[in-house]
Amino acid sequence: MPSVRSAATRVQQSYLVGVFSTVARTFHPVGLAFAVLFFAWSMSPSLLPRPWFLQALATGISMAIGYGVGRLLAWLTLHLGFAPRWSAHARIAGWTILSLTAAVTIPTFTILGARWQDIVRDIVGTQRDGGHFYLLVVFLAFTVAITLVFSGRALRWLSNRITHLGTRFVPTHTARLASIALLFTFVVFVVDGAAQRVIVNVAERSAAAVDVDTAPGVTAPIYPERSGSRHSAQAWNTLGNQGRSFVAGGPTWRNIEIATGQPAMTPIRVYAGRDSGPTFDDVAALVVDELERTGAFDRSVLAVATATGSGWVNPNVAAALEFVTGGDSAIASMQYSYLPSPVSFIADRETPQQAGRALFDAVYERWSSKPIDSRPALVVFGESLGSYGGQAAFSGGYEMLAKVDGALWSGTPNFTEQWQLITASRDANSRQARPIIASGDHIRFAAQPADVRGAGLAAEWRSPRIVYWQHSSDPIVWWNSELIHTRPEWLNKPLAPGIDPNLQWVPFVTFWQITADMVFSIDVPSGHGHSYGPEAAYLWADILDGITDKKLSPEQLDRVHAAIGRR
């Protein structure tokens, strides 16, 4: 019996080896060589540390692209007339060299990749993971790459079948072009149409179910200065999950007095949920009514905060404004979607803009009707999609300066038109990573609070003051489709502080690395990635300097920073 089992085992092993050899021979050696090269490139560092499974995904996609690039080059070479007849000995030697190269390159760069990731973790201040999972990276990356390559082959086979059918009616070249066009249309329809709608619908239903819940520890406010209280026309259960957290959160007047040592007021926070009205204009009108009810137009500072997709307002930025103003402030926001920001980021970029314009225009109209000498300073802020949507209320920097007294835009997505226009208008001697606009007279960019007073900026910072707060390592700020084929200016040497100096741009590869970086870009310490924290207190103090009579010393701001960090 043991001998029978051993023979059966040997047969199975021989069969598997035969299948593997047959499949392996279907791969083109030039394509495989480029796949190995792209594997090595994909292990290089990017903006943020990547979990092993995201590294594997980025590596697998890169390998598949590398194989495709190599295969395309081989096809072009063949069709240009270069078709050498390699001897059997030469082919064996070539495969041997390729195998040995892969056997050395793959483990070497797997180890280097783990070490590079630890260096990036040190830069952002997160714990090293020791690279124990990187053996899994190789296995999963190869699985992803092979799956993508065979998916491409399936499309090619389908294209050939369609072409063959088409040759019955039209010439071969016409049939080939028609088959490619048909498949391209089909893929776009599936990926950008039907599949996207399914994903959005599923995400929205799931998010809507979560929206009815209330975060642990969050209770309805008792202060009349808050929406959702018994004094408010906006019922607590209509505000949505994030809206309830917003109006129930933030510092009390007592928290502010302890931190600043100065008398304080209860800050005003007003909010309306997505289903409070049939249109964005209707919801925005309800927010304005809440501002009137709470006496917000009698405060020193009125802030319009555009939320992210699910209605989230950065609690650090909001609390910082309230601490710096001694509570003599009002913040207005509203929910415009159930979708979490990642889904909106991909599938719904119209809604944030529509909501941002509706909210600002409604508040601005009522604010403008107040006497000039008694109305509050008007400021705006938003983060990520909130920054994108909030800036949609303005045609650009000039209109922003004409309508508001200050702004703090944090983590602005790269596709934001106003950000693009302002960044493109930078002074000739400034860099894309930290642009200087008209010597910094009104608009300044900062990765850290000290940057708004940095070298190259005008000694006098005139009001209104606009700050674009963007960390050097924030992939949301730097991600765009052009990374596939164009080296971005923000990667010009020397790199900005906070970025691994070993970061290099590689066609195709860098795009997928930055894409992977976005997934957990908020799960890093404040000051890195897409994590914007209590440092907002220093920026608000600079923005509001001269606008209000509130003035905090550096020591008081340090206490405010610490107080926000403990919340």
XYZ file of N, CA, C and O in Angstrom, residues 1 21 90 119 143 172 228 231 253 265 279 286 289 296 319 343 346 355 378 472 478 485 521 523 525 532 547:
108
model
N 0.815 -1.213 0.000
C 0.000 0.000 0.000
C 0.851 1.266 0.000
O 0.602 2.188 -0.770
N 4.778 23.637 -16.115
C 5.711 23.898 -17.211
C 4.968 24.350 -18.466
O 5.412 25.262 -19.176
N 20.634 28.875 -27.181
C 20.499 30.281 -26.787
C 19.218 30.491 -25.969
O 19.200 31.250 -24.990
N 11.656 52.339 7.292
C 12.207 53.702 7.274
C 11.069 54.716 7.180
O 11.050 55.737 7.883
N -0.201 36.050 -7.400
C -1.581 35.659 -7.663
C -2.329 36.769 -8.399
O -3.042 36.519 -9.382
N -10.492 42.417 -42.726
C -9.906 41.986 -41.455
C -9.547 43.168 -40.555
O -9.840 43.163 -39.354
N -30.226 70.340 17.349
C -30.500 69.049 17.968
C -30.909 69.143 19.419
O -31.360 68.148 19.994
N -34.276 73.230 22.066
C -34.564 74.589 21.608
C -34.519 74.695 20.081
O -34.928 75.712 19.516
N -17.640 76.168 27.268
C -17.026 77.434 27.682
C -16.028 77.200 28.803
O -14.992 77.872 28.879
N -17.243 81.938 25.992
C -18.668 81.747 25.717
C -18.898 80.314 25.242
O -17.944 79.601 24.879
N -34.112 69.735 -1.379
C -32.956 70.155 -2.170
C -31.867 70.692 -1.250
O -32.111 70.986 -0.067
N -32.392 75.978 6.082
C -32.643 75.570 7.462
C -31.421 75.860 8.345
O -31.564 76.233 9.511
N -31.505 79.483 9.152
C -32.511 79.740 10.189
C -31.959 79.403 11.574
O -32.227 80.118 12.553
N -26.079 83.641 15.969
C -24.739 83.463 15.400
C -24.218 84.721 14.728
O -22.995 84.968 14.710
N -12.797 72.563 16.776
C -12.493 72.903 18.170
C -11.401 73.965 18.252
O -11.449 74.850 19.114
N -15.844 56.525 -1.336
C -16.759 56.236 -2.440
C -17.095 57.515 -3.194
O -17.111 57.549 -4.433
N -14.398 58.667 -5.569
C -14.308 57.957 -6.842
C -15.536 58.186 -7.723
O -15.422 58.424 -8.923
N -23.468 71.039 -2.870
C -23.772 71.331 -1.467
C -22.909 72.469 -0.945
O -23.388 73.335 -0.198
N -16.369 86.544 8.522
C -16.839 85.333 7.840
C -15.636 84.518 7.369
O -14.797 85.004 6.597
N 3.234 67.192 3.296
C 4.055 66.733 2.174
C 3.785 65.277 1.835
O 3.938 64.859 0.684
N -1.714 64.696 -3.621
C -0.818 64.499 -4.758
C -1.292 63.474 -5.770
O -0.711 63.341 -6.852
N 2.044 58.448 -16.206
C 2.979 58.677 -17.314
C 3.847 59.920 -17.167
O 4.733 60.146 -17.999
N -4.496 56.550 4.747
C -3.761 57.809 4.884
C -4.117 58.588 6.146
O -3.383 59.492 6.540
N -4.618 56.959 9.050
C -4.196 56.134 10.179
C -2.719 56.314 10.485
O -1.980 55.342 10.700
N 0.097 59.315 12.560
C 0.058 60.416 13.526
C -0.199 61.761 12.859
O 0.126 61.973 11.684
N -4.956 65.558 9.931
C -4.822 66.972 10.283
C -5.399 67.181 11.682
O -6.597 66.988 11.900
N -8.283 90.197 12.830
C -9.691 90.164 12.462
C -10.572 90.283 13.697
O -11.601 90.950 13.699
